[in-house]
Coordinates of C-alpha atoms in Angstrom, one line a residue:
M336 CA -67.6 22.6 -70.2
S337 CA -70.1 19.7 -70.1
L338 CA -68.9 16.3 -68.9
D339 CA -69.8 13.0 -70.5
V340 CA -71.1 10.2 -68.2
T341 CA -71.3 6.5 -69.1
V342 CA -71.7 3.3 -67.1
C343 CA -69.6 0.3 -67.9
R344 CA -71.5 -3.0 -67.3
D345 CA -69.2 -5.4 -69.1
G346 CA -66.1 -7.0 -67.6
E347 CA -64.1 -7.1 -70.8
E348 CA -64.8 -3.4 -71.5
F349 CA -63.7 -2.7 -67.9
G350 CA -60.4 -4.5 -68.7
R351 CA -59.8 -2.3 -71.7
L352 CA -59.8 0.8 -69.4
A353 CA -56.4 0.1 -67.9
G354 CA -54.5 2.9 -69.6
E355 CA -56.8 5.8 -68.9
W356 CA -57.6 4.4 -65.5
A357 CA -53.9 4.5 -64.6
G358 CA -53.9 8.2 -65.6
L359 CA -56.8 9.0 -63.4
H360 CA -55.2 7.0 -60.5
R361 CA -52.1 9.2 -60.8
A362 CA -54.3 12.4 -60.9
C363 CA -56.1 11.5 -57.7
A364 CA -53.8 12.2 -54.7
A365 CA -56.1 10.4 -52.3
A366 CA -55.9 7.1 -54.3
T367 CA -54.6 4.0 -52.5
P368 CA -53.1 1.0 -54.3
F369 CA -56.4 -0.7 -53.9
Q370 CA -57.9 1.6 -56.5
A371 CA -55.4 0.5 -59.1
H372 CA -57.0 -0.9 -62.2
S373 CA -55.1 -4.2 -61.9
W374 CA -56.4 -4.8 -58.4
L375 CA -60.0 -4.0 -59.2
H376 CA -60.3 -5.7 -62.6
S377 CA -58.6 -8.8 -61.2
W378 CA -61.0 -8.8 -58.2
W379 CA -64.0 -8.6 -60.6
T380 CA -62.6 -11.5 -62.6
S381 CA -62.3 -13.7 -59.5
Y382 CA -65.3 -12.5 -57.4
G383 CA -67.7 -10.6 -59.7
T384 CA -71.1 -11.8 -60.9
P385 CA -71.8 -11.3 -64.6
G386 CA -74.5 -8.7 -65.1
R387 CA -73.9 -6.8 -61.9
L388 CA -70.9 -4.5 -62.9
R389 CA -71.7 -0.8 -62.7
V390 CA -68.5 1.3 -63.3
V391 CA -69.5 4.9 -63.5
L392 CA -67.1 6.9 -65.8
V393 CA -67.0 10.7 -66.2
R394 CA -64.9 12.2 -69.1
R395 CA -64.1 15.7 -70.1
R396 CA -63.0 16.2 -73.7
G397 CA -62.4 12.4 -73.8
R398 CA -60.2 12.3 -70.8
L399 CA -61.3 10.3 -67.8
V400 CA -61.7 12.6 -64.8
A401 CA -63.8 10.5 -62.4
A402 CA -64.8 6.9 -61.8
A403 CA -66.8 4.9 -59.3
P404 CA -66.0 1.1 -59.6
L405 CA -69.3 -0.3 -58.4
R406 CA -71.3 -3.5 -58.5
L407 CA -75.0 -4.1 -57.9
V408 CA -76.0 -6.4 -55.1
P409 CA -79.6 -7.5 -55.6
G410 CA -82.0 -8.1 -52.7
P411 CA -85.2 -6.7 -51.3
V412 CA -83.4 -3.4 -51.3
P413 CA -80.7 -3.4 -54.1
V414 CA -77.3 -2.0 -53.0
L415 CA -74.5 -0.4 -55.0
T416 CA -71.2 -1.0 -53.4
L417 CA -67.5 -0.6 -54.4
L418 CA -65.5 -3.4 -56.0
G419 CA -62.9 -5.1 -53.8
G420 CA -64.9 -6.9 -51.2
A421 CA -63.5 -8.2 -47.9
I422 CA -60.0 -8.7 -49.2
T423 CA -59.6 -4.9 -50.0
D424 CA -58.5 -2.7 -47.1
F425 CA -59.4 0.7 -48.6
S426 CA -62.2 1.3 -51.1
D427 CA -62.8 4.6 -52.9
V428 CA -63.9 6.4 -56.0
L429 CA -61.4 8.3 -58.1
L430 CA -61.5 12.0 -58.9
D431 CA -59.0 14.0 -61.0
D432 CA -57.7 16.7 -58.6
T433 CA -57.3 19.2 -61.5
C434 CA -61.0 19.0 -62.5
G435 CA -63.1 21.0 -60.1
E436 CA -66.4 19.7 -61.7
A437 CA -65.5 16.0 -61.4
A438 CA -67.0 15.5 -57.9
V439 CA -70.3 17.2 -58.8
A440 CA -70.6 15.2 -62.0
L441 CA -69.9 11.9 -60.4
T442 CA -72.3 12.6 -57.6
G443 CA -75.0 13.4 -60.1
A444 CA -74.3 10.2 -62.0
L445 CA -74.5 8.1 -58.8
G446 CA -77.8 9.7 -58.0
E447 CA -79.2 8.7 -61.4
L448 CA -77.9 5.1 -61.0
A449 CA -79.3 4.8 -57.5
R450 CA -83.0 5.4 -58.3
T451 CA -84.0 2.2 -56.7
A452 CA -80.9 1.3 -54.7
V453 CA -78.9 2.3 -51.7
I454 CA -75.2 3.3 -52.2
D455 CA -73.1 1.6 -49.5
L456 CA -69.4 2.5 -49.6
R457 CA -67.4 0.4 -47.2
E458 CA -63.8 0.9 -45.9
V459 CA -63.5 4.5 -46.9
R460 CA -60.2 6.0 -45.6
A461 CA -60.2 9.4 -44.0
G462 CA -59.4 12.0 -46.7
A463 CA -60.7 9.7 -49.5
A464 CA -62.1 11.1 -52.7
A465 CA -65.5 9.6 -51.7
E466 CA -65.7 12.2 -49.0
R467 CA -66.1 14.8 -51.7
V468 CA -69.0 12.9 -53.2
W469 CA -70.5 12.7 -49.7
A470 CA -70.2 16.4 -49.3
E471 CA -72.0 17.0 -52.6
W472 CA -74.8 14.5 -51.9
R473 CA -78.2 16.2 -51.4
G474 CA -80.3 13.2 -50.5
P475 CA -80.5 11.1 -47.3
R476 CA -77.1 9.9 -46.1
H477 CA -75.6 8.1 -43.1
R478 CA -72.0 7.7 -41.8
L479 CA -70.9 4.7 -39.8
A480 CA -67.5 3.6 -38.4
D481 CA -65.9 0.8 -40.3
S482 CA -62.6 -1.1 -39.7
V483 CA -59.7 0.3 -37.7
C484 CA -56.3 0.4 -39.4
L485 CA -52.9 1.1 -37.8
E486 CA -50.3 3.5 -39.3
L487 CA -46.7 4.3 -38.7
P488 CA -44.7 7.4 -39.7
P489 CA -42.4 7.1 -42.8
L490 CA -39.2 6.4 -40.8
P491 CA -36.4 3.8 -41.2
I492 CA -36.4 1.1 -38.6
D493 CA -34.0 2.9 -36.3
G494 CA -36.5 5.8 -36.2
L495 CA -39.4 3.5 -35.4
V496 CA -37.4 1.9 -32.7
G497 CA -36.5 5.3 -31.3
R498 CA -40.3 6.0 -30.8
L499 CA -40.6 3.1 -28.3
P500 CA -40.2 3.3 -24.6
R501 CA -36.7 2.5 -23.5
A502 CA -37.2 -1.1 -22.4
R503 CA -39.2 -2.0 -25.4
A504 CA -36.7 -0.3 -27.7
Q505 CA -33.9 -2.4 -26.1
R506 CA -35.9 -5.6 -26.9
A507 CA -36.5 -4.4 -30.4
R508 CA -32.8 -3.8 -31.0
A509 CA -32.0 -7.2 -29.7
K510 CA -34.5 -8.7 -32.1
L511 CA -33.0 -6.8 -35.0
R512 CA -29.5 -8.0 -34.0
K513 CA -30.9 -11.6 -33.9
I514 CA -32.1 -11.2 -37.5
E515 CA -28.7 -9.9 -38.6
N516 CA -26.9 -12.8 -36.8
T517 CA -29.2 -15.3 -38.4
G518 CA -28.0 -14.3 -41.8
V519 CA -31.3 -13.3 -43.4
E520 CA -30.9 -11.9 -46.9
E521 CA -33.5 -9.8 -48.5
R522 CA -34.4 -9.7 -52.2
V523 CA -37.0 -7.7 -54.2
V524 CA -38.5 -10.1 -56.7
P525 CA -38.5 -8.9 -60.4
P526 CA -41.9 -8.7 -62.0
A527 CA -41.3 -11.6 -64.3
E528 CA -40.7 -13.9 -61.3
I529 CA -43.6 -12.7 -59.2
P530 CA -46.1 -15.5 -60.1
D531 CA -43.7 -18.2 -58.7
A532 CA -42.8 -16.0 -55.7
L533 CA -46.5 -15.6 -54.9
G534 CA -46.9 -19.4 -55.0
R535 CA -44.1 -19.7 -52.4
L536 CA -45.6 -16.9 -50.3
L537 CA -49.0 -18.5 -50.1
E538 CA -47.6 -21.9 -49.2
L539 CA -45.5 -20.2 -46.4
H540 CA -48.7 -18.4 -45.3
R541 CA -50.6 -21.7 -45.1
R542 CA -47.8 -23.3 -43.1
Q543 CA -47.5 -20.3 -40.9
W544 CA -51.1 -20.4 -39.8
E545 CA -51.7 -24.1 -39.8
G546 CA -53.7 -25.1 -36.8
R547 CA -54.4 -21.4 -35.9
L548 CA -57.1 -18.8 -36.7
V549 CA -56.6 -17.6 -40.3
T550 CA -58.6 -15.7 -42.9
P551 CA -60.1 -18.7 -44.9
E552 CA -60.2 -16.8 -48.2
H553 CA -56.4 -16.4 -48.2
L554 CA -56.2 -20.2 -48.7
T555 CA -58.5 -20.5 -51.7
P556 CA -57.5 -20.9 -55.3
R557 CA -59.5 -17.9 -56.4
F558 CA -57.6 -15.6 -54.0
A559 CA -54.3 -17.0 -55.4
E560 CA -55.5 -16.4 -59.0
H561 CA -56.5 -12.8 -58.1
L562 CA -53.2 -12.1 -56.4
E563 CA -51.2 -13.4 -59.3
R564 CA -53.2 -11.4 -61.9
A565 CA -53.2 -8.2 -59.8
V566 CA -49.7 -8.0 -58.3
R567 CA -47.4 -8.5 -61.3
P568 CA -48.8 -5.5 -63.3
M569 CA -49.0 -3.5 -60.1
A570 CA -45.3 -4.2 -59.6
E571 CA -44.5 -3.2 -63.2
S572 CA -46.2 0.2 -62.6
G573 CA -44.7 0.8 -59.2
N574 CA -47.9 0.0 -57.2
A575 CA -46.6 -3.2 -55.6
M576 CA -43.5 -5.0 -54.4
V577 CA -42.8 -8.6 -53.5
T578 CA -39.9 -9.2 -51.2
E579 CA -38.4 -12.6 -50.3
F580 CA -36.2 -13.3 -47.3
R581 CA -33.7 -16.2 -47.5
I582 CA -31.4 -18.0 -45.2
A583 CA -28.6 -20.1 -46.8
G584 CA -30.4 -19.8 -50.1
D585 CA -33.8 -21.0 -48.8
V586 CA -36.9 -18.8 -48.9
V587 CA -38.1 -18.5 -45.3
A588 CA -40.5 -15.6 -45.6
A589 CA -42.1 -13.4 -48.3
N590 CA -44.2 -10.2 -48.2
V591 CA -46.5 -8.3 -50.6
T592 CA -46.4 -4.5 -50.2
L593 CA -48.9 -2.4 -52.0
M594 CA -48.0 1.2 -52.8
S595 CA -49.4 4.5 -54.0
P596 CA -47.6 7.9 -54.0
R597 CA -48.6 8.7 -50.4
L598 CA -49.0 5.2 -48.8
S599 CA -47.2 1.9 -48.4
G600 CA -49.3 -1.0 -47.1
A601 CA -48.0 -4.3 -45.8
Y602 CA -50.7 -6.5 -47.3
L603 CA -49.9 -10.2 -46.9
Y604 CA -46.9 -12.2 -45.8
G605 CA -45.9 -15.8 -45.2
A606 CA -43.2 -17.2 -42.9
D607 CA -41.7 -20.6 -42.4
P608 CA -42.6 -21.8 -38.9
V609 CA -38.8 -22.5 -38.4
L610 CA -38.4 -18.8 -37.9
R611 CA -40.7 -18.8 -34.9
A612 CA -39.0 -21.9 -33.6
S613 CA -35.7 -20.0 -33.9
R614 CA -37.1 -17.0 -32.1
V615 CA -36.8 -14.7 -35.1
D616 CA -39.3 -11.8 -34.9
V617 CA -40.9 -12.0 -38.3
L618 CA -42.8 -8.7 -37.9
A619 CA -39.5 -6.9 -37.0
M620 CA -37.9 -8.4 -40.1
L621 CA -40.7 -7.4 -42.4
L622 CA -41.1 -4.0 -40.8
R623 CA -37.5 -3.2 -41.3
S624 CA -37.9 -3.9 -45.0
C625 CA -41.2 -2.0 -45.4
A626 CA -39.9 1.0 -43.4
Q627 CA -36.8 1.3 -45.6
E628 CA -38.9 1.3 -48.7
C629 CA -41.4 3.8 -47.4
S630 CA -38.9 6.3 -46.0
A631 CA -36.6 6.1 -49.1
S632 CA -39.6 6.7 -51.5
G633 CA -40.9 9.8 -49.8
R634 CA -44.3 8.3 -49.0
T635 CA -46.0 9.8 -46.0
T636 CA -47.6 6.8 -44.4
L637 CA -46.6 3.2 -43.6
S638 CA -49.9 1.4 -43.1
L639 CA -50.2 -1.9 -41.3
L640 CA -53.7 -2.0 -42.8
R641 CA -56.8 -3.4 -41.1
G642 CA -56.7 -5.0 -37.7
T643 CA -55.3 -4.1 -34.3
E644 CA -53.5 -7.3 -33.4
P645 CA -51.1 -7.1 -30.5
Y646 CA -48.0 -7.9 -32.7
K647 CA -48.8 -4.7 -34.6
R648 CA -49.5 -2.5 -31.5
Q649 CA -46.1 -3.2 -30.0
W650 CA -44.6 -0.7 -32.5
R651 CA -46.9 2.1 -31.2
P652 CA -48.8 2.8 -34.4
S653 CA -51.6 5.3 -34.6
P654 CA -55.2 4.2 -35.2
A655 CA -56.9 5.3 -38.4
H656 CA -60.6 4.7 -38.6
N657 CA -62.2 3.8 -41.9
Q658 CA -65.7 4.9 -42.6
R659 CA -68.9 3.5 -44.1
L660 CA -70.8 6.0 -46.2
L661 CA -74.4 5.3 -47.1
M662 CA -76.4 7.5 -49.5
A663 CA -79.8 7.3 -51.2
R664 CA -82.4 9.3 -53.0
R665 CA -85.2 10.7 -50.9
R666 CA -87.7 8.0 -52.0
M667 CA -85.2 5.4 -50.7
A668 CA -84.7 7.0 -47.3
P669 CA -86.5 4.3 -45.3
A670 CA -84.4 1.6 -47.0
L671 CA -81.2 3.6 -46.1
L672 CA -82.2 3.9 -42.5
L673 CA -83.0 0.2 -42.3
R674 CA -79.6 -0.8 -43.8
A675 CA -77.8 1.7 -41.5
A676 CA -79.5 0.2 -38.4
Y677 CA -78.7 -3.4 -39.6
A678 CA -75.0 -2.5 -40.4
G679 CA -74.6 -0.7 -37.0
G680 CA -75.9 -3.8 -35.1
R681 CA -73.6 -6.1 -37.0
A682 CA -70.6 -3.8 -36.4
R683 CA -71.3 -3.8 -32.6
V684 CA -71.4 -7.6 -32.6
A685 CA -68.1 -7.8 -34.7
R686 CA -66.4 -5.4 -32.2
A687 CA -67.5 -7.6 -29.3
V688 CA -66.1 -10.7 -31.0
R689 CA -62.8 -9.0 -31.7
E690 CA -62.5 -7.8 -28.1
R691 CA -63.1 -11.2 -26.7
R692 CA -60.5 -12.7 -29.2
G693 CA -58.1 -9.9 -28.5
D694 CA -57.1 -9.1 -32.1
G695 CA -58.2 -7.3 -35.3
R696 CA -59.6 -9.1 -38.3
G697 CA -57.8 -12.5 -37.8

């Protein structure tokens, strides 16, 4: 059965793909929440440049069976890269697991699109659908290490505490008792209330990091607009959850968790500095909530996402290494090697900076 390939270059047309994209997302077991249509289309709306959208679509009998959400980055050597940018922890293509021809068809379509460009897929998680495209690729290719993520098993908080050395476990239990004694109440925000809740979260995030190193983009209006557009529909479809934590009726912390059938990811939180002053362990409070959701839902991984900050490492997570996959046609082999060398050099510098600073992405 032949497959039909098209390339979507229009943002409004991309927006109309929500329904069939959701079906493909469900059919791809490797998909993470960052491949949800709401996340990608919202990102494009906030960060995309008109004229550069290149979403490759493969259909069989009218049903979407593969997709690569790409954009073209012009330059001396044009680059095709996945939507999502620096605020997206996992990037990937989507492949319907029931369609054996999907990976071959998508690989061929990418080869046609990349006649004069290098394909550069950042932050590809181990086991991602993009690895099947990589396996099918017959031209020059290069694999590099990308960000390190930290992962925990899908256990409730008592199980996570039980994995710790005795002394550290005792301290963790004391922190959890402190949270209980402080009277923290937890509430999952209904989708209709999410826009207001995200506003509170981002204000708490700003106050939490005031005077300290923070990801600057998280403080911008366009990031706030993206988050509001993306998270509410993701919550309605079960791909996101916003949780607020209150003391005596006041919101003192909030957290966004992004979810797919296999993975829960603690994406962004904000906490009132009063918690730190009161010696309440914010990570323990958030982790207790996320661990309960992950273990109860049957997901297999609780991800702390990118970064190896000390406050994450105290819970003994396992490192998971993202990959950077570069592919090109044979005529573009010199350009691919040049980009790979440049990317490798920048990665070494970034690792050295992180080691001196003693944390992950900051």
